Coordinates of C-alpha atoms and ligand atoms in Angstrom, one line a residue:
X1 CA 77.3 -10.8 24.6
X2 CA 75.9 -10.4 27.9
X3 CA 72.6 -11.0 28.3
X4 CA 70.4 -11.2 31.4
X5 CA 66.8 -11.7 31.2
X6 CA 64.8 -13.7 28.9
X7 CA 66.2 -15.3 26.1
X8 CA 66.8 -13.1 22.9
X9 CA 63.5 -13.2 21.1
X10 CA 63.5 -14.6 17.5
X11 CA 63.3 -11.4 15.9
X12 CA 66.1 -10.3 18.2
X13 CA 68.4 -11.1 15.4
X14 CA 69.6 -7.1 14.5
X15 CA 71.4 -7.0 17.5
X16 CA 74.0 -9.8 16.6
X17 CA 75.9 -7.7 14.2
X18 CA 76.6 -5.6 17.0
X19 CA 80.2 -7.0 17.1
X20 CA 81.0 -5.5 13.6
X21 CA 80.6 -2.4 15.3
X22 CA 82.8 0.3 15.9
X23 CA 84.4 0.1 19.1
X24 CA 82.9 3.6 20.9
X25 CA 79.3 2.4 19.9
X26 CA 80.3 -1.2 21.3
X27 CA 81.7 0.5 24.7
X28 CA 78.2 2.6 24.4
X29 CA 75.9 -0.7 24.1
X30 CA 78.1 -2.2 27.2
X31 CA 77.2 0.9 29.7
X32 CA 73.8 0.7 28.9
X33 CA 73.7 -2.7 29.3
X34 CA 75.1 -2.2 32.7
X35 CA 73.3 0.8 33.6
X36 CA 69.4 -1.6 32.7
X37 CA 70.1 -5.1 33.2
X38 CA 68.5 -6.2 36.5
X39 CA 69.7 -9.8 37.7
X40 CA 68.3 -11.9 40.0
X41 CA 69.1 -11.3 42.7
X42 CA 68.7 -7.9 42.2
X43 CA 65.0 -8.8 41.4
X44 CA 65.1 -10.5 45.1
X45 CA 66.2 -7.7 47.0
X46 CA 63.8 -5.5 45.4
X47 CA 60.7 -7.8 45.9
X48 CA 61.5 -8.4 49.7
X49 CA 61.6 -4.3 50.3
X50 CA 58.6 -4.2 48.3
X51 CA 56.7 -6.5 50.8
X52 CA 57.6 -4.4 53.8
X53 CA 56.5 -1.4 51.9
X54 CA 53.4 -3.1 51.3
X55 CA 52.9 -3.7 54.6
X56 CA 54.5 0.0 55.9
X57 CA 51.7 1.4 53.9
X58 CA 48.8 -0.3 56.0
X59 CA 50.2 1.1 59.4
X60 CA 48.9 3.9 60.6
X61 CA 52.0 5.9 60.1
X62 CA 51.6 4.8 56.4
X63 CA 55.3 4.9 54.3
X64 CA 55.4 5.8 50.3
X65 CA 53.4 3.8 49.0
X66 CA 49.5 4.5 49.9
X67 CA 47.7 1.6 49.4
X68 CA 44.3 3.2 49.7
X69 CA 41.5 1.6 51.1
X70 CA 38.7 1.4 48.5
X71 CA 36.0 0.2 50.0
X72 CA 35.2 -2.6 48.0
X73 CA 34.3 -5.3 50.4
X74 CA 33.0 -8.1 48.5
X75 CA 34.3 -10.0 45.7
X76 CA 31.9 -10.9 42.5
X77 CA 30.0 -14.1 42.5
X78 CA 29.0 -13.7 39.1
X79 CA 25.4 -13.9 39.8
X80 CA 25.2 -9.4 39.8
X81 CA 22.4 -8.2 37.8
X82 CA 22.2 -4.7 37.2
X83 CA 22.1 -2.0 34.4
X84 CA 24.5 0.8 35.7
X85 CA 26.6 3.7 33.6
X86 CA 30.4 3.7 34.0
X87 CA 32.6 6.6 33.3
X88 CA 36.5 6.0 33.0
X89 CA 38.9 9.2 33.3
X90 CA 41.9 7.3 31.8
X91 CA 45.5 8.7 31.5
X92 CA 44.8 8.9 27.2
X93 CA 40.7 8.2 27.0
X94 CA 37.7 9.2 28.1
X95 CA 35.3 6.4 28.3
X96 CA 31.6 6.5 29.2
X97 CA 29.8 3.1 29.2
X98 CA 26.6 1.4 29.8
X99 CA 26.8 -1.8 31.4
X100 CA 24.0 -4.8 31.4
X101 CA 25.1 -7.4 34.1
X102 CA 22.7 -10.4 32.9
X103 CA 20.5 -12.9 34.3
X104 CA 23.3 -15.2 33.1
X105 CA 26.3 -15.7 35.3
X106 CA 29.6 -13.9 34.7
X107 CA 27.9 -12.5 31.4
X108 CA 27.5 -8.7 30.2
X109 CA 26.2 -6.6 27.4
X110 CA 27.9 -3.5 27.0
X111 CA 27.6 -0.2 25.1
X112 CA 30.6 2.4 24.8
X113 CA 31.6 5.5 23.8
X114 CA 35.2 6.6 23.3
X115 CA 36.7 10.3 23.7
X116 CA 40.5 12.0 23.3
X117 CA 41.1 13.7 26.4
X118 CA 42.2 16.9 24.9
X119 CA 46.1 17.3 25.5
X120 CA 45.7 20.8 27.1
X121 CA 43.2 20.0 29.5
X122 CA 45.8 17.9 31.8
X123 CA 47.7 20.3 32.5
X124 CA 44.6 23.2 32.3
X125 CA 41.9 24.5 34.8
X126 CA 39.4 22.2 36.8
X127 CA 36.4 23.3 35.6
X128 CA 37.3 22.6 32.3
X129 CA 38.2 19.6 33.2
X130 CA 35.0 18.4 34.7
X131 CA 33.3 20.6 32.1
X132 CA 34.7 18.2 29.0
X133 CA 33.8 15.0 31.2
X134 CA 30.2 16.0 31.9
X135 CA 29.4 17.1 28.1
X136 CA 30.7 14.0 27.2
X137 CA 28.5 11.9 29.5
X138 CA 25.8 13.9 28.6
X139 CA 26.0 13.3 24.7
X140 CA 26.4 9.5 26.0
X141 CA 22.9 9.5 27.7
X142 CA 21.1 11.8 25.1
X143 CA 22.2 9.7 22.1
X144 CA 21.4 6.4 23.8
X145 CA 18.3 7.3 26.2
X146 CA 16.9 11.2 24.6
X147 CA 16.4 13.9 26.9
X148 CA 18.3 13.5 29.5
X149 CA 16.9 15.8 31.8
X150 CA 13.4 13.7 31.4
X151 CA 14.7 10.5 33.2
X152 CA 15.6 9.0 36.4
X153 CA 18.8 9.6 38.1
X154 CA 21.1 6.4 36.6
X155 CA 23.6 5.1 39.2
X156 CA 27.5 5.5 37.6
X157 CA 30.4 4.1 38.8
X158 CA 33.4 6.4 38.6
X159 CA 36.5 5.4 37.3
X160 CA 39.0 7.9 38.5
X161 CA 42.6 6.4 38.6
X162 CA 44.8 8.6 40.7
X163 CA 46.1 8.5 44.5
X164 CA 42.4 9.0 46.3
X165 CA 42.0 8.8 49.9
X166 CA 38.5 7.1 50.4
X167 CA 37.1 7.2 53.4
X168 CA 34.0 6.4 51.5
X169 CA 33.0 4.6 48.4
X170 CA 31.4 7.8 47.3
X171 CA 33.7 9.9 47.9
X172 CA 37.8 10.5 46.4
X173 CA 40.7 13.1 48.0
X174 CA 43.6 13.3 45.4
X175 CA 46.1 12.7 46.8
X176 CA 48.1 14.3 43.9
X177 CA 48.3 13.7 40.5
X178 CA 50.3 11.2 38.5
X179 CA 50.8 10.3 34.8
X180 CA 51.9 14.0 33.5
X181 CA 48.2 15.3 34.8
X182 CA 48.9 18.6 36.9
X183 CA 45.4 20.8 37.5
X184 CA 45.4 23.1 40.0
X185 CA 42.9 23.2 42.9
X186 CA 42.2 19.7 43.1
X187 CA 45.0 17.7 44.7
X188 CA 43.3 18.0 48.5
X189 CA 40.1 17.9 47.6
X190 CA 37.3 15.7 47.2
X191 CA 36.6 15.3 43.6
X192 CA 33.4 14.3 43.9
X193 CA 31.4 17.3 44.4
X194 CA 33.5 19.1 41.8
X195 CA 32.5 16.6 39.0
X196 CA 28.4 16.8 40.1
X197 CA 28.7 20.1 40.3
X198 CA 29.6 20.3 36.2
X199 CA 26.8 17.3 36.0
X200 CA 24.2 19.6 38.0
X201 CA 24.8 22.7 35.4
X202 CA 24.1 20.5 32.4
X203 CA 21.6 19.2 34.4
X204 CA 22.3 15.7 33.5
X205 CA 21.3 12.7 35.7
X206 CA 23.6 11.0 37.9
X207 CA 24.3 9.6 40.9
X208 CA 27.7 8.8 41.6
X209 CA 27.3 5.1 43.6
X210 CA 31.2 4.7 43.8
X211 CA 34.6 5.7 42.4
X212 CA 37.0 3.5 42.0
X213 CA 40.6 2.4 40.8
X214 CA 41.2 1.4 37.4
X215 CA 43.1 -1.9 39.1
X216 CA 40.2 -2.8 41.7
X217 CA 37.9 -2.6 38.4
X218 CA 40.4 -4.9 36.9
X219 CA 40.5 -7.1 40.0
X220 CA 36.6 -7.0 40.3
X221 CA 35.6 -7.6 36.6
X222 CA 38.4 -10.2 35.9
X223 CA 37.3 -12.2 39.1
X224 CA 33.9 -11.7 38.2
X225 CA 34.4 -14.4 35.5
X226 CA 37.6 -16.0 37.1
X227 CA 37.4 -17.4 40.6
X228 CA 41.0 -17.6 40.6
X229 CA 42.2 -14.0 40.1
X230 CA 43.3 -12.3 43.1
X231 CA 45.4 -9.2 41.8
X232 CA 44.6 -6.6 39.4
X233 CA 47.2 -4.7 37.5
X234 CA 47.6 -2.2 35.4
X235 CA 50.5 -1.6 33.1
X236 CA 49.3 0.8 30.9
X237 CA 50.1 5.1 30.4
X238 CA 51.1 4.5 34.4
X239 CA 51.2 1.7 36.6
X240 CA 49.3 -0.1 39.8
X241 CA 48.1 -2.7 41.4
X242 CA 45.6 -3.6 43.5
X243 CA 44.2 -6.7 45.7
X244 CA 42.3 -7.8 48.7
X245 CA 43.6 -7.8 52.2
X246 CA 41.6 -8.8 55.7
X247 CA 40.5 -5.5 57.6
X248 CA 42.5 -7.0 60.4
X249 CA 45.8 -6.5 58.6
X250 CA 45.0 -2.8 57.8
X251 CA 46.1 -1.1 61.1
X252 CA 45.5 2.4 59.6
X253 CA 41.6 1.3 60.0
X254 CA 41.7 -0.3 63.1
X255 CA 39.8 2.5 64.7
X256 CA 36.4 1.4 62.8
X257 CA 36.1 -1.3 64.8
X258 CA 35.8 -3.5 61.2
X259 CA 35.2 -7.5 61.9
X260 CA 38.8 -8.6 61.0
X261 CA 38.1 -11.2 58.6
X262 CA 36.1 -8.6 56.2
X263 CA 37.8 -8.3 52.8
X264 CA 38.8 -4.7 51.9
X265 CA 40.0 -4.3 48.4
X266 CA 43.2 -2.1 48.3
X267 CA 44.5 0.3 45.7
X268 CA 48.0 0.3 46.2
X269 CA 49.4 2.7 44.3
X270 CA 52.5 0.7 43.9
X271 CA 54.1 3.7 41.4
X272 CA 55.5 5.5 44.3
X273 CA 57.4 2.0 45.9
X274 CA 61.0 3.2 46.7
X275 CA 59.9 7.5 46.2
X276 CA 63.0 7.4 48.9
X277 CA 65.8 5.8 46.1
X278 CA 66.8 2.9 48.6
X279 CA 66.5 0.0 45.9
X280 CA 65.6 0.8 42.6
X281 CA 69.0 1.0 40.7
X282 CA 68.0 4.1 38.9
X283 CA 70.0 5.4 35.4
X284 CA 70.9 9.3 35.3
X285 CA 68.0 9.1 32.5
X286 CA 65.4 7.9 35.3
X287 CA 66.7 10.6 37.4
X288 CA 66.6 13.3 34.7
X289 CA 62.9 12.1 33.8
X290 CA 61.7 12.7 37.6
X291 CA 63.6 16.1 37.8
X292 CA 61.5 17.3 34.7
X293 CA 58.5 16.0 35.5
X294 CA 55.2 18.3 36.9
X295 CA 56.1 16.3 40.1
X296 CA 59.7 15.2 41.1
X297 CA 60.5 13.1 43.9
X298 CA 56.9 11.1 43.2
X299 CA 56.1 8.2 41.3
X300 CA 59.8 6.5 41.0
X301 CA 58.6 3.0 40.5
X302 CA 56.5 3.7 37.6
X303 CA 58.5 6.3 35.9
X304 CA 60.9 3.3 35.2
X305 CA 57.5 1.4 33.8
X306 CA 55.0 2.8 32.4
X307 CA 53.6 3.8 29.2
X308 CA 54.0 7.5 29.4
X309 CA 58.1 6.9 30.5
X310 CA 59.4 4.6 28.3
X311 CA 60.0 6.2 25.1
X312 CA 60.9 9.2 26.8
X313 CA 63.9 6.9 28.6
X314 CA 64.9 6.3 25.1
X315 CA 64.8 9.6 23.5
X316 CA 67.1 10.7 26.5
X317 CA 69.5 7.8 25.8
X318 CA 69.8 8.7 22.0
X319 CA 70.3 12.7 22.5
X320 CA 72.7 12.0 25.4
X321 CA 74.7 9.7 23.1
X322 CA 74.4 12.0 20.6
X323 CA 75.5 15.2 22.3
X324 CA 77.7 13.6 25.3
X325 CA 79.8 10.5 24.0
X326 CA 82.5 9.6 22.2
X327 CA 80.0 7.2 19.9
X328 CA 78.6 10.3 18.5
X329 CA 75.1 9.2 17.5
X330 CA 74.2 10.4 14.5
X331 CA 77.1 12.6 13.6
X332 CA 76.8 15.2 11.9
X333 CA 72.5 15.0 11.5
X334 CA 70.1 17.6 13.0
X335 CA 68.2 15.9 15.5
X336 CA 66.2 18.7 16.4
X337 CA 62.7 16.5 16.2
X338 CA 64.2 14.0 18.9
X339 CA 65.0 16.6 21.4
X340 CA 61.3 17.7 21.4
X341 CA 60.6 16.1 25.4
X342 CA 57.8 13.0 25.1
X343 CA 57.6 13.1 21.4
X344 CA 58.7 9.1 21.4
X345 CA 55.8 7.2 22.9
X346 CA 56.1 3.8 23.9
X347 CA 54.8 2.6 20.9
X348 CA 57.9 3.5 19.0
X349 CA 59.9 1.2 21.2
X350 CA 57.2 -1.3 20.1
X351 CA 58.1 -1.0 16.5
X352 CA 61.5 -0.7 17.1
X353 CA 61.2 -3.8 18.9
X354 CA 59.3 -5.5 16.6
X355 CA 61.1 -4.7 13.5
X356 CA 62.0 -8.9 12.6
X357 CA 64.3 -7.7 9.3
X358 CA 67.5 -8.8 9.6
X359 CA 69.0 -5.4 8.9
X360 CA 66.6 -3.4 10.9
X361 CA 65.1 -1.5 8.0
X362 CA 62.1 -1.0 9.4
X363 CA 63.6 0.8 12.0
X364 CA 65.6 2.7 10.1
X365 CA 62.2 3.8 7.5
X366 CA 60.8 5.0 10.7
X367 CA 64.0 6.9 12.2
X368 CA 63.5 8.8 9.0
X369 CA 60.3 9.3 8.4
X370 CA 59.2 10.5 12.5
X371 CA 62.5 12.5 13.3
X372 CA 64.3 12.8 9.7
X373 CA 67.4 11.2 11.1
X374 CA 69.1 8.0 9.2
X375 CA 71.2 6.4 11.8
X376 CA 73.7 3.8 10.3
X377 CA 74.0 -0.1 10.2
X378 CA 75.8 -0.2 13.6
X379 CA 73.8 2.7 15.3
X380 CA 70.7 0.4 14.3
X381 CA 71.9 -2.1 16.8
X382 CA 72.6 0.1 19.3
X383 CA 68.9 1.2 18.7
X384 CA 67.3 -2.3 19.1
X385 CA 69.7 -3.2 22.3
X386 CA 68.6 0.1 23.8
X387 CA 64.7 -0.8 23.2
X388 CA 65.0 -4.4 24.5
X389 CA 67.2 -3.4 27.8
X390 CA 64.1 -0.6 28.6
X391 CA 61.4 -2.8 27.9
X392 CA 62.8 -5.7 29.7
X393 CA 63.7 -3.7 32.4
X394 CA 60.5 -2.4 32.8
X395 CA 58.4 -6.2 32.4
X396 CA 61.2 -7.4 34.8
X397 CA 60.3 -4.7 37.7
X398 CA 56.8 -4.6 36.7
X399 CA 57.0 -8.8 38.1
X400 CA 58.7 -7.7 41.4
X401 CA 55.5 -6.1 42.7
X402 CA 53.4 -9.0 41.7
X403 CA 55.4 -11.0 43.2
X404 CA 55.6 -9.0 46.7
X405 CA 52.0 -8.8 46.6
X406 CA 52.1 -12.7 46.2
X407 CA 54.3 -13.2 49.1
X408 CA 52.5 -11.0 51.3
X409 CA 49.7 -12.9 50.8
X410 CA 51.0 -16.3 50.8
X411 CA 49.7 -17.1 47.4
X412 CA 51.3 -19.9 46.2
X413 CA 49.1 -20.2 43.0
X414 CA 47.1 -17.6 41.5
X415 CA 45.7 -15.7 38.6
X416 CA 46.7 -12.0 38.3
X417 CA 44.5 -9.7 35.8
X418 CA 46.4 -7.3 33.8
X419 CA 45.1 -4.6 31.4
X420 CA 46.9 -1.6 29.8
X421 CA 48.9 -0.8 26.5
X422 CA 52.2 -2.1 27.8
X423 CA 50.9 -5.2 28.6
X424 CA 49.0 -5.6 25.8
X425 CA 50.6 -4.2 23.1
X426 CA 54.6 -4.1 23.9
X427 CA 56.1 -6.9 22.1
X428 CA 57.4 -9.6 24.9
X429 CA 56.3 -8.0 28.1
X430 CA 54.3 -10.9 28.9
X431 CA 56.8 -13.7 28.8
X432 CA 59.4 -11.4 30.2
X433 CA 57.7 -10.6 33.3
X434 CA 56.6 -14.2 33.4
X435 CA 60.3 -15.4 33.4
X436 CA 61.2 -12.6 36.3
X437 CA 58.3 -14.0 38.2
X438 CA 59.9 -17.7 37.9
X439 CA 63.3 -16.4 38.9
X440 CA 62.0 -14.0 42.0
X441 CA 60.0 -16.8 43.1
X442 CA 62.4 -19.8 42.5
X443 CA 60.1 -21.9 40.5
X444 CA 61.7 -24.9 38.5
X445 CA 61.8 -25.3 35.0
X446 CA 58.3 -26.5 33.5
X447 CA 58.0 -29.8 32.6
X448 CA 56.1 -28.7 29.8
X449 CA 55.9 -25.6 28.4
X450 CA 52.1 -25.6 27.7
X451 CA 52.1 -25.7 31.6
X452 CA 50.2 -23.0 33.6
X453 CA 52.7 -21.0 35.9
X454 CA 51.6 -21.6 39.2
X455 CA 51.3 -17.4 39.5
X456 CA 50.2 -16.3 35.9
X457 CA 49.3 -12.7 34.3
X458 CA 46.9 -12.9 32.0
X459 CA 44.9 -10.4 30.1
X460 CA 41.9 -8.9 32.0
X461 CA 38.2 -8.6 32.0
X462 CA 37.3 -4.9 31.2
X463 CA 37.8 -3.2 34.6
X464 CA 37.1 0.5 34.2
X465 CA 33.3 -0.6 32.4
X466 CA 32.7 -3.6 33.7
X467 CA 34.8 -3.9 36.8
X468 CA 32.9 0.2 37.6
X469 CA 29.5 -1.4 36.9
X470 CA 30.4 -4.3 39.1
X471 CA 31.9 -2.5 41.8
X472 CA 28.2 -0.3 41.7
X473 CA 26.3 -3.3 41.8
X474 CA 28.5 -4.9 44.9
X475 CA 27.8 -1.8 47.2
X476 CA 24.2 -1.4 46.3
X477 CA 23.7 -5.0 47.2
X478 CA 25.6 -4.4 50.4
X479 CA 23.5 -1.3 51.3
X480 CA 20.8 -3.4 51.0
X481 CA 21.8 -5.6 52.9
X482 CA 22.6 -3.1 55.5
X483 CA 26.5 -3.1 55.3
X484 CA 26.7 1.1 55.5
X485 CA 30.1 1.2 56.3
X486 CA 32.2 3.7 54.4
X487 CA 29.0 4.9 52.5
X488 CA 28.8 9.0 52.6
X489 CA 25.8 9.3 50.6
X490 CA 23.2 6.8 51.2
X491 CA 20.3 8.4 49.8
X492 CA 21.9 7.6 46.4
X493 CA 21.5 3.9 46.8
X494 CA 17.9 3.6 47.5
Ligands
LIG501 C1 48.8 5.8 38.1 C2 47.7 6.2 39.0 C3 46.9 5.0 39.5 C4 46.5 4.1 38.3 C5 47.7 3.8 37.4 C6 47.3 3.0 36.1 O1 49.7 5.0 38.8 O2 48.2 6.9 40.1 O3 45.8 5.3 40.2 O4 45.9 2.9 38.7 O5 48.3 5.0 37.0 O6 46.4 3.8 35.4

């Protein structure tokens, strides 16, 4: 069998019968094969237009990728001290936290609280929206401090992680909205003043010191207890990065005059890399995905990713083969449930891909029991092999931006932060994009495998709580210390 990538994990074993089956499934298995295996050279080619896109992105005509100034200028010594609140606007969560940086360095205490985001109100009105978000901060700080309308003003750090233009700390322009969210009214706009605006009805008291990107709070909290860590990623319900560069290689700031050496953290928004098709080798299901979507044309890199894609890649894989080929997928069984659009979620591909039985039969309990279809000993196969080829396509691509960030850089040895459900919960994503990272970059073999990587993802510190909290901390501190740049509101950090 052909088979690119990373070795066949253990549990890869349901696949090998694959050569009992009959031969229009076989031919099936082969296309799709074809149609997601990414070699490595492929990987190369990808990874060397990513670091000119990178780069594009910094000029001052820009190109698809943003990479959005965040104003973060400083990275963590682990000596911040600080009580601050931190509010995270995830893709799935709400999050509202209360973070304790301690007299002891790198340590924290924290206190959370953990909300749905109703369904409805991502694709619903703004002031909803900001409504839900405010009422839930609000319970936060009357359950843990009592009235709130008797206290100070508490200094929050924003975690809002969409495309913002940020020509302050304090301050956020969607740029549009990504991850399925589509509101009306507030791509263009400042967010800001919407969301105090819902806090100043409830009268509830905040002061927003700084929004920020889920992956700079990734970068910031994970360095904050890792010297090491230069990248922050996030490979969750979508997909980013984000790092520091030198204000002297961001042309598109050149008119503030910035001293060059001074750090700027960057959120790249790498999940629009290649919007304009010229490298990603995109399947008809990738393209049918963007053409339904509440925003075609954006996003391509991480609609071939993230969370919120990949078991709707699948699903359209099964119904094509189902209605479309010769195989005929499930013959003859309704499959109403499975054409219902983003009723797989990644997690499914997860069990599927975890399913260590040698006849697959825990795939095949859970075929029946979510979408009342009962495929057959061979269309199990196919099932697996269409799992592994999405997820390994996704951890392979997933390493080509890492790298590219790497190698604009020059960072021959690093530690990269990554948080997110795909990376911590899809079975093998890890030590598949570590092996595409070995293969883009040419590293040899490891002498032993215990061996660090001389570029290694590993799991993150808490960005959007801790890394927020951080983040506030860092720009009072500068503030203080009379660094004003890209502050719009400084009477909130006195
Ligand atoms: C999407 C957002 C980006 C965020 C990422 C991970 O790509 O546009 O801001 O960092 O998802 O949550």
């Amino acid at each position: 069998m052909m088979r690119l990538g990373p070795k066949a994990p253990p549990s890869g074993k349901g696949t090998g019968s694959l050569t009992d089956a009959p031969k229009d499934l076989l031919k099936e298995t082969r296309h799709l094969e074809e149609l997601f295996t990414i070699d490595t050279p492929k990987l190369k080619e990808i990874t060397h237009h990513f670091v000119n896109e990178l780069t594009k992105g910094l000029s001052v005509e820009g190109g698809s990728i943003p990479m959005n100034p965040t104003w973060v200028m400083s990275r963590p010594t682990g000596h911040e001290t600080g009580t601050f609140l931190a509010l995270d606007m995830g893709g799935t969560n709400l999050r509202v936290c209360q973070v304790t940086l301690t007299e002891q360095k790198s340590e924290f205490d924290i206190i959370q609280s953990k909300y749905r985001l109703p369904e409805e109100l991502k694709t619903g009105v703004a002031e909803e929206l900001w409504g839900y978000i405010a009422d839930c901060l609000q319970q936060f700080i009357e359950t843990h401090h009592g009235d709130a309308s008797k206290m100070g003003k508490h200094p929050l750090g924003f975690t809002f992680s969409y495309p913002a233009t940020q020509n302050y700390i304090d301050e956020g322009i969607l740029q549009r909205w990504t991850k399925g969210f589509d509101i009306a009214g507030v791509e263009g706009r400042n967010v800001v003043p919407m969301f105090e605006a819902a806090l100043k009805q409830r009268g509830v008291p905040i002061k927003l010191t700084a929004l920020i990107n889920d992956t700079t709070g990734t970068l910031v909290a994970s360095a904050y207890t890792d010297p090491k860590m230069m990248i922050g990623c996030i490979f969750g319900t979508g997909c980013n990065a984000a790092y520091m560069e030198d204000c002297g290689s961001i042309p598109k700031l050149a008119h503030l005059n910035l001293p060059p050496d001074t750090p700027m953290g960057i959120n790249c928004e790498w999940g629009a890399f290649d919007n304009e098709g010229k490298v990603l080798p995109r399947t008809p299901y990738d393209a049918a995905i963007d053409k339904d979507s509440p925003r075609p044309g954006q996003q391509a890199f991480e609609k071939m990713i993230a969370g919120l894609y990949l078991g709707e890649i699948f699903r359209l894989i099964m119904v094509d083969l189902h209605d479309n080929s010769d195989a005929h997928l499930f013959a003859g069984q309704d499959i109403s449930k499975l054409r219902k659009p983003y009723s797989l979620d990644s997690s499914f591909l997860s069990a599927i891909e975890e399913d260590t039985l040698e006849d697959l039969s825990e795939t095949l309990d859970l075929f029946q029991t979510k979408l009342n279809i009962s495929p057959s000993r061979a269309e199990l196969g196919l099932i697996r092999r269409a799992a592994e080829l999405i997820g390994t396509r996704a951890a392979r691509l997933s390493a080509c931006g890492v790298a590219a960030i790497s190698i604009k850089k020059g960072y021959q040895s690093c530690h990269v932060g990554a948080d997110g459900s795909v990376f911590n919960k899809y079975p093998h994503f890890k030590a598949r994009g570590a092996q595409a990272l070995r293969q883009i970059l040419d590293w040899p073999d490891k002498a032993d495998p215990k061996e660090e990587d001389p570029i290694e993802i590993l799991a993150a510190e808490d960005g959007s709580g801790v890394g927020a909290a951080l983040i506030a901390a860092l720009t009072l501190r500068r503030v203080k210390d009379g660094n004003m740049h890209g502050i719009l509101h400084p009477e909130n950090f006195k």
